[in-house]
XYZ file of C-alpha atoms in Angstrom:
480
model
C 0.000 0.000 0.000
C 2.816 2.360 0.847
C 4.569 4.200 -1.963
C 4.459 7.317 -4.078
C 1.184 6.348 -5.697
C -0.528 6.269 -2.311
C 0.035 10.011 -2.169
C -1.644 10.382 -5.583
C -4.564 8.334 -4.360
C -4.860 10.367 -1.175
C -4.677 13.694 -2.998
C -7.274 12.701 -5.572
C -9.638 11.555 -2.840
C -9.115 14.856 -1.097
C -9.847 16.825 -4.272
C -12.994 14.765 -4.906
C -14.214 15.311 -1.341
C -13.615 19.076 -1.475
C -15.277 19.275 -4.873
C -18.381 17.529 -3.483
C -18.375 19.961 -0.566
C -18.211 22.909 -2.994
C -21.121 21.450 -4.988
C -23.182 21.038 -1.801
C -22.475 24.592 -0.647
C -23.460 25.837 -4.112
C -26.715 23.854 -3.811
C -27.371 25.588 -0.493
C -26.748 29.043 -1.988
C -28.996 28.276 -4.951
C -31.844 27.343 -2.561
C -31.280 30.150 -0.073
C -34.760 31.523 -0.828
C -36.527 28.187 -1.393
C -39.332 27.752 1.185
C -38.817 24.708 3.378
C -35.266 24.043 2.186
C -32.814 22.761 4.808
C -29.131 23.476 4.381
C -26.940 20.454 3.759
C -23.419 19.582 4.812
C -20.926 17.059 3.487
C -19.853 14.908 6.396
C -16.118 14.164 5.914
C -14.339 11.385 7.774
C -10.744 10.220 7.649
C -10.213 7.139 5.483
C -9.210 3.949 7.286
C -5.499 3.937 8.064
C -3.235 0.979 7.419
C -0.509 -0.262 9.720
C 3.123 0.372 8.783
C 5.503 -1.875 10.705
C 7.780 0.193 12.874
C 5.903 3.374 12.018
C 2.347 2.941 13.138
C -0.954 3.827 11.457
C -0.597 5.656 8.153
C -3.558 7.725 6.978
C -5.079 7.301 3.537
C -6.949 10.558 3.084
C -10.591 11.456 3.430
C -13.959 9.858 2.646
C -17.449 11.330 2.287
C -19.580 9.706 5.000
C -22.819 11.366 3.884
C -24.460 14.563 2.763
C -26.533 15.399 5.822
C -29.573 17.615 6.138
C -29.315 20.051 9.066
C -32.663 19.659 10.811
C -33.969 19.567 14.406
C -36.830 17.049 14.378
C -37.870 17.933 17.951
C -38.254 21.568 16.935
C -40.235 20.478 13.864
C -42.681 18.688 16.164
C -43.049 21.746 18.378
C -43.750 24.001 15.403
C -46.375 21.641 13.997
C -48.097 21.423 17.356
C -48.349 25.207 17.578
C -49.357 25.523 13.905
C -52.238 23.135 14.613
C -53.421 25.330 17.475
C -53.008 28.458 15.339
C -55.135 26.953 12.567
C -57.956 26.233 15.000
C -58.009 29.727 16.484
C -57.739 31.487 13.118
C -60.879 29.714 11.901
C -62.685 30.570 15.149
C -61.602 34.214 14.994
C -62.727 34.639 11.378
C -66.141 33.054 11.933
C -66.822 34.840 15.219
C -66.130 38.111 13.403
C -68.740 37.060 10.868
C -71.263 36.383 13.646
C -70.519 39.855 15.038
C -71.432 41.268 11.629
C -74.696 39.296 11.673
C -75.515 40.572 15.181
C -74.165 44.154 14.948
C -74.278 45.709 18.404
C -74.296 48.493 19.322
C -75.752 49.961 16.135
C -78.822 51.778 14.837
C -79.902 48.680 12.908
C -79.314 46.067 15.600
C -82.007 44.015 17.292
C -81.647 46.013 20.502
C -82.781 49.186 18.716
C -85.623 47.350 16.973
C -86.740 45.914 20.306
C -86.652 49.342 21.970
C -88.681 50.855 19.109
C -91.251 48.055 19.476
C -91.758 48.729 23.217
C -91.900 52.506 22.569
C -94.699 52.016 20.022
C -96.814 50.176 22.619
C -96.129 52.980 25.087
C -97.408 55.503 22.547
C -100.448 53.342 21.786
C -101.360 53.310 25.471
C -101.809 57.082 25.234
C -103.830 57.050 21.968
C -105.484 53.612 21.643
C -108.016 54.827 19.111
C -105.419 56.242 16.679
C -105.003 54.199 13.449
C -101.553 55.739 12.652
C -100.267 54.776 16.120
C -101.666 51.264 15.699
C -99.954 51.036 12.309
C -96.686 52.044 13.981
C -97.076 49.154 16.437
C -97.518 46.711 13.540
C -94.627 48.186 11.570
C -92.203 48.089 14.503
C -93.345 44.510 15.185
C -92.700 43.598 11.555
C -89.289 45.265 11.615
C -88.373 43.434 14.817
C -89.487 40.003 13.562
C -87.836 40.565 10.197
C -84.603 41.491 11.981
C -84.759 38.299 14.069
C -85.569 36.139 11.039
C -82.797 37.748 8.985
C -80.254 37.114 11.746
C -81.431 33.494 12.031
C -81.171 33.002 8.252
C -77.661 34.443 8.183
C -76.609 32.193 11.061
C -78.071 29.227 9.132
C -76.074 30.297 6.062
C -72.920 30.456 8.180
C -73.685 26.903 9.343
C -73.837 25.849 5.666
C -70.591 27.701 4.923
C -68.873 25.895 7.791
C -70.158 22.574 6.423
C -68.515 23.490 3.119
C -65.266 24.333 4.925
C -65.348 20.901 6.589
C -65.711 19.264 3.167
C -62.866 21.344 1.695
C -60.532 20.540 4.583
C -61.241 16.805 4.299
C -60.357 16.956 0.583
C -57.176 18.845 1.466
C -56.182 16.224 4.064
C -56.665 13.389 1.557
C -54.602 15.243 -1.050
C -51.752 15.922 1.384
C -51.829 12.307 2.580
C -51.455 11.017 -0.990
C -48.511 13.348 -1.641
C -46.800 12.298 1.605
C -47.320 8.623 0.796
C -45.816 9.166 -2.663
C -42.777 10.897 -1.139
C -42.482 8.072 1.406
C -42.210 5.636 -1.481
C -39.487 7.686 -3.213
C -37.561 8.241 0.029
C -37.534 4.527 0.879
C -36.195 3.689 -2.589
C -33.398 6.263 -2.362
C -32.414 5.159 1.132
C -32.401 1.550 0.003
C -29.683 2.562 -2.470
C -27.634 3.998 0.394
C -28.203 7.688 -0.441
C -29.749 10.497 1.581
C -32.913 11.899 -0.066
C -32.513 15.315 1.579
C -34.535 17.350 -0.897
C -37.363 14.797 -0.889
C -37.429 14.911 2.918
C -37.640 18.706 2.796
C -40.646 18.470 0.512
C -42.262 15.955 2.863
C -41.607 18.153 5.890
C -43.299 21.040 4.144
C -46.339 18.872 3.422
C -46.400 17.829 7.087
C -46.413 21.511 8.074
C -49.352 22.094 5.711
C -51.167 19.082 7.168
C -50.582 20.375 10.718
C -52.377 23.591 9.789
C -55.478 21.593 8.822
C -55.627 18.806 11.398
C -53.807 17.421 14.409
C -51.944 14.191 13.766
C -49.318 11.878 15.162
C -46.241 11.082 13.030
C -43.698 8.324 13.530
C -40.636 7.872 11.315
C -39.774 4.302 10.360
C -36.308 2.794 10.005
C -36.658 2.721 6.225
C -37.233 6.505 6.185
C -41.011 6.470 5.671
C -43.253 8.423 8.052
C -46.510 6.896 9.259
C -49.290 9.318 10.160
C -52.390 8.733 12.254
C -55.330 10.933 13.230
C -56.979 10.168 16.551
C -55.210 6.785 16.620
C -56.507 5.833 13.171
C -53.841 5.454 10.441
C -53.943 7.994 7.621
C -50.608 7.161 5.955
C -48.696 3.924 6.338
C -45.635 3.942 4.127
C -46.958 4.425 0.603
C -50.551 3.507 1.514
C -53.223 6.047 2.480
C -56.622 5.656 4.116
C -58.919 8.451 3.126
C -61.438 10.514 5.054
C -64.857 11.471 3.777
C -67.810 13.536 4.937
C -71.252 12.302 5.835
C -74.290 14.123 7.148
C -75.134 13.437 10.777
C -78.375 15.240 11.498
C -78.055 18.760 10.160
C -74.249 18.853 10.158
C -71.543 17.445 7.930
C -69.244 15.153 9.915
C -65.966 13.399 9.124
C -65.517 9.651 9.010
C -63.081 7.058 7.663
C -63.894 5.855 4.202
C -62.758 2.257 4.688
C -64.582 1.269 7.882
C -67.133 4.070 8.301
C -65.960 5.051 11.807
C -66.310 8.684 12.830
C -62.928 10.409 12.821
C -61.640 11.904 16.082
C -60.563 15.466 15.239
C -59.105 17.578 18.037
C -57.045 20.323 16.419
C -56.305 22.400 13.342
C -58.569 24.302 10.964
C -60.894 21.317 10.585
C -61.494 21.153 14.337
C -61.900 24.945 14.460
C -64.661 24.828 11.835
C -66.465 21.941 13.554
C -66.142 23.537 17.000
C -67.481 26.910 15.852
C -70.372 25.285 14.022
C -71.431 22.754 16.671
C -70.676 24.664 19.865
C -70.454 28.435 19.423
C -72.745 29.002 16.432
C -75.339 26.514 17.663
C -75.310 28.224 21.047
C -76.093 31.608 19.499
C -78.781 30.075 17.273
C -80.419 28.408 20.282
C -80.342 31.627 22.317
C -81.832 33.613 19.445
C -84.594 31.006 19.225
C -85.253 31.333 22.956
C -85.392 35.117 22.654
C -87.890 34.876 19.767
C -90.111 32.397 21.628
C -89.897 34.467 24.793
C -90.935 37.619 22.936
C -93.794 35.727 21.276
C -95.036 34.158 24.504
C -94.959 37.147 26.874
C -96.511 39.522 24.323
C -99.161 37.034 23.231
C -100.063 36.182 26.820
C -100.727 39.828 27.631
C -102.270 40.622 24.237
C -104.823 37.826 24.635
C -106.058 39.480 27.823
C -106.963 42.682 25.978
C -109.753 43.775 23.684
C -109.467 45.165 20.184
C -111.620 47.756 18.455
C -113.896 45.061 17.075
C -114.853 43.805 20.523
C -112.678 40.683 20.250
C -110.313 39.215 22.831
C -107.974 36.207 23.112
C -106.055 37.151 19.942
C -102.330 36.525 19.556
C -100.025 39.270 18.288
C -97.083 37.090 17.188
C -96.947 33.730 15.438
C -94.154 31.261 14.660
C -92.102 28.599 16.397
C -88.770 30.388 16.800
C -86.317 32.859 15.323
C -86.597 31.471 11.795
C -90.340 32.058 11.363
C -91.500 34.537 14.014
C -93.874 37.098 12.492
C -96.817 39.341 13.292
C -100.164 37.558 12.973
C -101.614 38.019 9.488
C -105.029 39.233 10.729
C -103.341 42.054 12.656
C -101.175 42.957 9.649
C -104.358 43.122 7.548
C -106.333 45.155 10.096
C -104.573 47.219 12.756
C -107.899 47.630 14.594
C -107.445 44.057 15.818
C -104.645 45.144 18.137
C -105.918 44.547 21.668
C -104.919 47.783 23.364
C -107.794 47.956 25.854
C -108.084 46.082 29.106
C -111.889 46.350 29.061
C -114.491 45.149 26.608
C -114.814 47.622 23.771
C -118.309 46.381 22.889
C -121.068 47.629 25.160
C -124.309 45.842 25.955
C -125.981 47.399 22.936
C -123.357 45.982 20.624
C -121.755 49.375 19.909
C -117.933 49.608 19.764
C -116.071 52.204 21.830
C -112.306 52.915 21.925
C -111.896 51.470 25.401
C -108.667 52.346 27.198
C -104.967 51.832 26.545
C -104.241 49.835 29.691
C -103.435 46.596 27.898
C -101.072 48.412 25.536
C -99.411 49.932 28.616
C -99.130 46.474 30.186
C -97.398 45.198 27.034
C -95.076 48.231 26.982
C -94.134 47.486 30.595
C -93.016 43.977 29.636
C -89.703 45.601 28.674
C -88.963 45.865 32.400
C -90.194 42.382 33.284
C -87.626 39.917 34.623
C -87.720 36.631 32.735
C -86.358 33.148 33.219
C -85.696 30.285 30.827
C -88.250 27.447 30.984
C -89.356 24.527 28.829
C -92.620 25.021 26.959
C -95.245 22.368 26.285
C -93.483 21.334 23.067
C -90.150 20.751 24.814
C -88.509 23.944 23.567
C -86.869 26.524 25.761
C -88.647 29.850 26.030
C -88.778 32.795 28.457
C -91.356 33.257 31.152
C -92.037 35.965 33.716
C -90.480 35.232 37.110
C -92.173 35.756 40.434
C -91.461 38.979 42.284
C -89.347 37.089 44.799
C -87.082 35.711 42.081
C -84.530 37.365 39.873
C -84.155 37.090 36.124
C -83.180 39.068 33.063
C -85.202 41.479 30.976
C -85.621 40.673 27.294
C -83.097 43.331 26.262
C -80.702 42.046 28.925
C -81.125 38.529 27.554
C -80.106 39.759 24.103
C -77.280 41.885 25.568
C -76.029 38.754 27.322
C -75.823 36.963 23.949
C -73.818 39.857 22.518
C -71.584 39.924 25.589
C -70.822 36.197 25.268
C -70.068 36.691 21.582
C -67.713 39.569 22.342
C -65.835 37.573 24.982
C -65.458 34.560 22.659
C -64.301 36.788 19.798
C -61.733 38.596 21.945
C -60.436 35.277 23.246
C -59.992 33.991 19.673
C -58.188 37.191 18.619
C -55.896 37.003 21.657
C -55.126 33.317 21.036
C -54.321 33.978 17.356
C -51.941 36.788 18.371
C -50.264 34.579 20.993
C -49.960 31.610 18.645
C -48.616 33.790 15.828
C -45.930 35.132 18.151
C -45.046 31.625 19.349
C -44.934 30.112 15.856
C -42.864 33.052 14.623
C -40.357 32.590 17.446
C -40.071 28.842 16.824
C -39.640 29.374 13.086
C -36.850 31.847 13.747
C -35.084 29.150 15.766
C -35.694 26.675 12.950
C -34.327 29.159 10.426
C -31.212 29.649 12.555
C -30.625 25.875 12.467
C -31.809 24.838 9.009
C -31.824 28.072 7.023
C -29.127 29.020 4.543
C -26.745 31.825 5.541
C -25.132 33.267 2.435
C -22.168 34.584 4.460
C -21.588 31.192 6.021
C -21.872 29.375 2.704
C -19.425 31.750 0.978
C -16.941 31.213 3.804
C -17.372 27.457 3.414
C -16.854 27.715 -0.350
C -13.556 29.550 0.184
C -12.514 26.983 2.783
C -13.249 24.076 0.438
C -11.582 25.886 -2.482
C -8.370 26.326 -0.500
C -8.463 22.663 0.539
C -8.994 21.637 -3.081
C -6.034 23.810 -4.185
C -3.857 22.333 -1.459
C -4.665 18.786 -2.617
C -3.859 19.787 -6.189
C -0.588 21.295 -4.978
C 0.241 18.034 -3.215
C -0.454 16.249 -6.469
C 1.983 18.564 -8.283
C 4.672 17.912 -5.696
C 4.163 14.160 -6.021
C 4.397 14.493 -9.783
C 7.725 16.303 -9.371
C 8.979 13.561 -7.115
C 8.081 10.935 -9.708
C 9.752 13.003 -12.429
C 12.916 13.109 -10.360
C 12.686 9.389 -9.698
C 11.986 8.333 -13.261
C 13.800 10.873 -15.434
C 16.662 12.156 -13.348
C 17.852 9.181 -11.386
C 20.761 7.005 -12.624
C 21.575 9.117 -15.719
């Protein structure tokens, strides 16, 4: 092994190693602005030495152990965990803002103003029960109030449909990402089987995993062959190059997520998909239910008092509102057709001779005073929650306070979502800065490395020149 040609061999190996290092540094510089790219380093190790009797171990140059990707997998896991939480809160923030637009308070067009105008019209009617224009105002404010409630309910229903669509879109996105990850798994396993490091393929897979973390929470486990298996809620999504897809199915009025192969409901607990489901099934449904209760409460307390009064046609026991909840509450058609049917009087407007007199406005005043009546939530005969007057010894909330409480809950939930998005953005940004410091490409550092490798390459070439001179001396100038 020993001899002049060993030096040639060692120098050539050194030049080849430095050249590979220059090529890798150039690859890093070329991808300095490529999203998701991780810088790479040529791992150099000394070649195995051989024993020289009486001398010891003699080195044989350098070998390339691998071209490694600089990546902190623990940090990757932390980032994905926080990205999952960020995705959930962003969806909640955006949709709660939309609910705030549907229920705009305080404003001149909000339900609180419509409700106040409705009570004011009854107050005015109590002063002039015989006046057709004042009676018309009562009907018009009632129509405006019920239309406002119905419109809010319809918009909340539309938001429910929009969230169903988001659920469907996110499920499609998960399936697409899973197929791409499985395909990269297959390529990575093949490359590793050949003894190479598929660094760029692994970067692409990591970026897909980041995208998947935004949509849904998952568990990932890397296998010895380089593939990554992914599961959602304990159910496998990707196993090597095989995927198991999700699909949507309607469960009641909502679109839910289940596994396509065995039909089991998927357990989703994070990401944008969870955010959409949580807003739809918990927050939005809560506001819809409370709006329904408010509509039924308004219907019931007004109708109960209205039925006790007499209209200008000598009739009693007539309801003012109709409907079953927020979606269909309306003013009774007979009152819309004839405002004289409003029961403003507390006494019979038809005397013993059958003649009609205006009566008084006491019943209208009693209805106007309902605005100050404390109410409590109770179940009605049909099993739906409504509002009912509480006894004097008990406490409750007025109708406007009930609505204000809905708005207050909405505001608190919205502020919490905004605060969580801000916190998560700050956390994800900080973690990504750490990731960039580890895996990102520094042009200054790469240029310094290029110069270092260039000098090493030149030194090996110089050694080769010296060895060539030695051989020239040995072959051409010895023994002549």
